[in-house]
GROMACS .gro file of N, CA and C in nm:
model
  237
    1MET      N    1   0.098  -0.123  -0.005
    1MET     CA    2   0.009  -0.014  -0.002
    1MET      C    3   0.103   0.112  -0.019
    2LYS      N    4   0.030   0.208  -0.099
    2LYS     CA    5   0.137   0.333  -0.093
    2LYS      C    6   0.060   0.443  -0.043
    3ILE      N    7   0.067   0.573   0.018
    3ILE     CA    8   0.022   0.683   0.030
    3ILE      C    9   0.097   0.796   0.024
    4LYS      N   10   0.054   0.916  -0.046
    4LYS     CA   11   0.142   1.043  -0.052
    4LYS      C   12   0.102   1.088   0.054
    5ILE      N   13   0.214   1.174   0.124
    5ILE     CA   14   0.235   1.235   0.219
    5ILE      C   15   0.304   1.352   0.211
    6LYS      N   16   0.337   1.446   0.310
    6LYS     CA   17   0.411   1.568   0.299
    6LYS      C   18   0.416   1.588   0.461
    7LEU      N   19   0.548   1.600   0.483
    7LEU     CA   20   0.607   1.615   0.589
    7LEU      C   21   0.635   1.775   0.622
    8ASN      N   22   0.585   1.868   0.691
    8ASN     CA   23   0.612   2.003   0.689
    8ASN      C   24   0.716   2.059   0.793
    9THR      N   25   0.754   1.994   0.908
    9THR     CA   26   0.831   2.038   1.007
    9THR      C   27   0.906   1.904   1.055
   10VAL      N   28   1.009   1.948   1.141
   10VAL     CA   29   1.063   1.844   1.198
   10VAL      C   30   1.006   1.744   1.291
   11ASN      N   31   0.912   1.836   1.337
   11ASN     CA   32   0.814   1.763   1.457
   11ASN      C   33   0.702   1.693   1.367
   12ASP      N   34   0.673   1.708   1.281
   12ASP     CA   35   0.589   1.593   1.171
   12ASP      C   36   0.695   1.471   1.166
   13ALA      N   37   0.828   1.481   1.116
   13ALA     CA   38   0.905   1.408   1.086
   13ALA      C   39   0.914   1.295   1.215
   14GLY      N   40   0.952   1.361   1.325
   14GLY     CA   41   0.955   1.279   1.433
   14GLY      C   42   0.837   1.213   1.488
   15LEU      N   43   0.731   1.247   1.454
   15LEU     CA   44   0.602   1.174   1.464
   15LEU      C   45   0.560   1.091   1.376
   16PHE      N   46   0.597   1.101   1.260
   16PHE     CA   47   0.596   0.995   1.143
   16PHE      C   48   0.672   0.884   1.184
   17VAL      N   49   0.794   0.910   1.218
   17VAL     CA   50   0.915   0.799   1.209
   17VAL      C   51   0.848   0.710   1.329
   18ALA      N   52   0.836   0.788   1.433
   18ALA     CA   53   0.782   0.694   1.562
   18ALA      C   54   0.677   0.615   1.529
   19LYS      N   55   0.550   0.680   1.440
   19LYS     CA   56   0.433   0.604   1.388
   19LYS      C   57   0.480   0.480   1.320
   20CYS      N   58   0.597   0.495   1.219
   20CYS     CA   59   0.622   0.386   1.135
   20CYS      C   60   0.704   0.301   1.212
   21GLY      N   61   0.760   0.311   1.342
   21GLY     CA   62   0.837   0.235   1.430
   21GLY      C   63   0.753   0.137   1.499
   22GLU      N   64   0.637   0.175   1.526
   22GLU     CA   65   0.505   0.082   1.576
   22GLU      C   66   0.507  -0.032   1.512
   23TYR      N   67   0.526  -0.042   1.390
   23TYR     CA   68   0.506  -0.150   1.295
   23TYR      C   69   0.578  -0.224   1.277
   24PRO      N   70   0.592  -0.373   1.268
   24PRO     CA   71   0.686  -0.475   1.277
   24PRO      C   72   0.746  -0.533   1.135
   25VAL      N   73   0.715  -0.469   1.058
   25VAL     CA   74   0.737  -0.470   0.900
   25VAL      C   75   0.807  -0.367   0.879
   26GLU      N   76   0.877  -0.390   0.717
   26GLU     CA   77   0.935  -0.242   0.662
   26GLU      C   78   0.863  -0.154   0.604
   27VAL      N   79   0.866  -0.044   0.591
   27VAL     CA   80   0.820   0.086   0.562
   27VAL      C   81   0.934   0.159   0.537
   28ASP      N   82   0.880   0.185   0.373
   28ASP     CA   83   0.974   0.302   0.284
   28ASP      C   84   0.893   0.426   0.283
   29PHE      N   85   1.032   0.485   0.290
   29PHE     CA   86   0.975   0.654   0.257
   29PHE      C   87   1.059   0.708   0.125
   30ILE      N   88   0.958   0.725   0.035
   30ILE     CA   89   1.004   0.740  -0.119
   30ILE      C   90   0.976   0.905  -0.156
   31CYS      N   91   1.099   0.932  -0.194
   31CYS     CA   92   1.080   1.091  -0.250
   31CYS      C   93   1.175   1.090  -0.372
   32GLY      N   94   1.115   1.121  -0.478
   32GLY     CA   95   1.163   1.127  -0.597
   32GLY      C   96   1.258   1.010  -0.613
   33ARG      N   97   1.386   0.991  -0.647
   33ARG     CA   98   1.442   0.898  -0.689
   33ARG      C   99   1.475   0.828  -0.544
   34TYR      N  100   1.489   0.888  -0.438
   34TYR     CA  101   1.526   0.831  -0.311
   34TYR      C  102   1.451   0.739  -0.244
   35THR      N  103   1.452   0.631  -0.208
   35THR     CA  104   1.421   0.547  -0.101
   35THR      C  105   1.513   0.517   0.019
   36VAL      N  106   1.423   0.528   0.120
   36VAL     CA  107   1.475   0.512   0.267
   36VAL      C  108   1.404   0.437   0.377
   37ASP      N  109   1.447   0.403   0.471
   37ASP     CA  110   1.366   0.365   0.586
   37ASP      C  111   1.278   0.447   0.665
   38ALA      N  112   1.150   0.435   0.640
   38ALA     CA  113   1.068   0.535   0.700
   38ALA      C  114   1.074   0.552   0.873
   39LYS      N  115   1.130   0.464   0.948
   39LYS     CA  116   1.172   0.454   1.059
   39LYS      C  117   1.324   0.520   1.084
   40SER      N  118   1.380   0.532   1.026
   40SER     CA  119   1.508   0.642   1.040
   40SER      C  120   1.466   0.795   1.027
   41LEU      N  121   1.482   0.869   1.138
   41LEU     CA  122   1.463   0.979   1.130
   41LEU      C  123   1.565   1.059   1.034
   42MET      N  124   1.717   1.036   1.035
   42MET     CA  125   1.776   1.145   0.965
   42MET      C  126   1.764   1.081   0.834
   43GLY      N  127   1.711   0.954   0.787
   43GLY     CA  128   1.682   0.959   0.633
   43GLY      C  129   1.586   1.012   0.595
   44VAL      N  130   1.446   1.026   0.679
   44VAL     CA  131   1.349   1.092   0.637
   44VAL      C  132   1.374   1.254   0.603
   45LEU      N  133   1.453   1.282   0.702
   45LEU     CA  134   1.477   1.465   0.704
   45LEU      C  135   1.572   1.460   0.594
   46GLY      N  136   1.627   1.383   0.564
   46GLY     CA  137   1.761   1.394   0.461
   46GLY      C  138   1.683   1.380   0.320
   47VAL      N  139   1.568   1.361   0.309
   47VAL     CA  140   1.534   1.335   0.158
   47VAL      C  141   1.399   1.425   0.158
   48GLY      N  142   1.301   1.447   0.240
   48GLY     CA  143   1.156   1.460   0.220
   48GLY      C  144   1.112   1.553   0.292
   49LEU      N  145   1.146   1.670   0.386
   49LEU     CA  146   1.101   1.749   0.464
   49LEU      C  147   1.049   1.865   0.369
   50GLY      N  148   0.916   1.899   0.356
   50GLY     CA  149   0.838   1.983   0.284
   50GLY      C  150   0.843   1.961   0.158
   51ARG      N  151   0.831   1.815   0.100
   51ARG     CA  152   0.800   1.778  -0.046
   51ARG      C  153   0.702   1.640  -0.008
   52GLU      N  154   0.616   1.660  -0.132
   52GLU     CA  155   0.524   1.566  -0.134
   52GLU      C  156   0.594   1.414  -0.175
   53CYS      N  157   0.554   1.317  -0.080
   53CYS     CA  158   0.654   1.205  -0.095
   53CYS      C  159   0.557   1.077  -0.074
   54GLU      N  160   0.567   0.946  -0.087
   54GLU     CA  161   0.526   0.819  -0.097
   54GLU      C  162   0.575   0.787   0.034
   55VAL      N  163   0.474   0.691   0.118
   55VAL     CA  164   0.552   0.607   0.216
   55VAL      C  165   0.469   0.465   0.171
   56GLU      N  166   0.543   0.360   0.186
   56GLU     CA  167   0.480   0.230   0.136
   56GLU      C  168   0.521   0.109   0.236
   57ILE      N  169   0.396   0.040   0.288
   57ILE     CA  170   0.409  -0.041   0.420
   57ILE      C  171   0.423  -0.162   0.324
   58HIS      N  172   0.489  -0.256   0.364
   58HIS     CA  173   0.536  -0.394   0.270
   58HIS      C  174   0.459  -0.499   0.397
   59SER      N  175   0.324  -0.524   0.371
   59SER     CA  176   0.246  -0.605   0.482
   59SER      C  177   0.147  -0.657   0.351
   60CYS      N  178   0.081  -0.784   0.399
   60CYS     CA  179  -0.064  -0.819   0.363
   60CYS      C  180  -0.130  -0.844   0.485
   61TYR      N  181  -0.104  -0.809   0.616
   61TYR     CA  182  -0.213  -0.795   0.709
   61TYR      C  183  -0.307  -0.691   0.688
   62GLU      N  184  -0.446  -0.742   0.692
   62GLU     CA  185  -0.527  -0.631   0.667
   62GLU      C  186  -0.518  -0.543   0.786
   63GLU      N  187  -0.496  -0.579   0.882
   63GLU     CA  188  -0.522  -0.526   0.984
   63GLU      C  189  -0.406  -0.418   1.042
   64TYR      N  190  -0.269  -0.452   0.968
   64TYR     CA  191  -0.160  -0.333   0.967
   64TYR      C  192  -0.218  -0.215   0.899
   65LEU      N  193  -0.244  -0.268   0.757
   65LEU     CA  194  -0.302  -0.193   0.671
   65LEU      C  195  -0.378  -0.073   0.692
   66LYS      N  196  -0.493  -0.154   0.765
   66LYS     CA  197  -0.580  -0.042   0.779
   66LYS      C  198  -0.582   0.058   0.896
   67ARG      N  199  -0.476  -0.015   0.994
   67ARG     CA  200  -0.427   0.091   1.120
   67ARG      C  201  -0.341   0.158   1.060
   68PHE      N  202  -0.235   0.135   0.959
   68PHE     CA  203  -0.130   0.240   0.897
   68PHE      C  204  -0.231   0.340   0.791
   69GLU      N  205  -0.302   0.298   0.750
   69GLU     CA  206  -0.354   0.430   0.669
   69GLU      C  207  -0.443   0.529   0.772
   70GLU      N  208  -0.493   0.481   0.904
   70GLU     CA  209  -0.518   0.578   0.959
   70GLU      C  210  -0.422   0.659   1.033
   71ASP      N  211  -0.310   0.573   1.083
   71ASP     CA  212  -0.213   0.690   1.109
   71ASP      C  213  -0.156   0.782   1.029
   72MET      N  214  -0.153   0.748   0.892
   72MET     CA  215  -0.112   0.858   0.814
   72MET      C  216  -0.190   0.957   0.765
   73GLU      N  217  -0.309   0.971   0.824
   73GLU     CA  218  -0.431   1.067   0.777
   73GLU      C  219  -0.356   1.235   0.818
   74LEU      N  220  -0.287   1.232   0.932
   74LEU     CA  221  -0.231   1.354   0.948
   74LEU      C  222  -0.135   1.416   0.834
   75TRP      N  223  -0.079   1.349   0.766
   75TRP     CA  224   0.011   1.411   0.650
   75TRP      C  225  -0.040   1.361   0.493
   76LYS      N  226  -0.147   1.312   0.492
   76LYS     CA  227  -0.211   1.243   0.393
   76LYS      C  228  -0.193   1.358   0.288
   77VAL      N  229  -0.161   1.351   0.163
   77VAL     CA  230  -0.192   1.479   0.058
   77VAL      C  231  -0.337   1.414  -0.008
   78GLU      N  232  -0.438   1.482  -0.034
   78GLU     CA  233  -0.534   1.471  -0.127
   78GLU      C  234  -0.493   1.486  -0.242
   79GLU      N  235  -0.544   1.384  -0.336
   79GLU     CA  236  -0.488   1.385  -0.468
   79GLU      C  237  -0.629   1.436  -0.550
   0.00000   0.00000   0.00000
C-alpha cells in the first residue's frame, strides 16, 4: 500500500518516524528517486522535508494496512 504524504516540520517527521516504528514490517519513505527506511529520522529528514512523497508499507495483514492508513491521515496529501 502506498500513500502520498507531506511532512512540513521536524516535529511532523519525528512523529511520522515514531508511528512507522510501531509496525513490525518494512516501511519505505519514497521521495523522487530516493527510497529510505521510514523508521530512520535522519533518512526522512535528509530526503523529504517539505516535499510531497510516498510512504509504502510492506505487509499483507489487513489489520496493519487499515491502522497504517489511519495513522497517515495527519500527513496525507489529497489527490
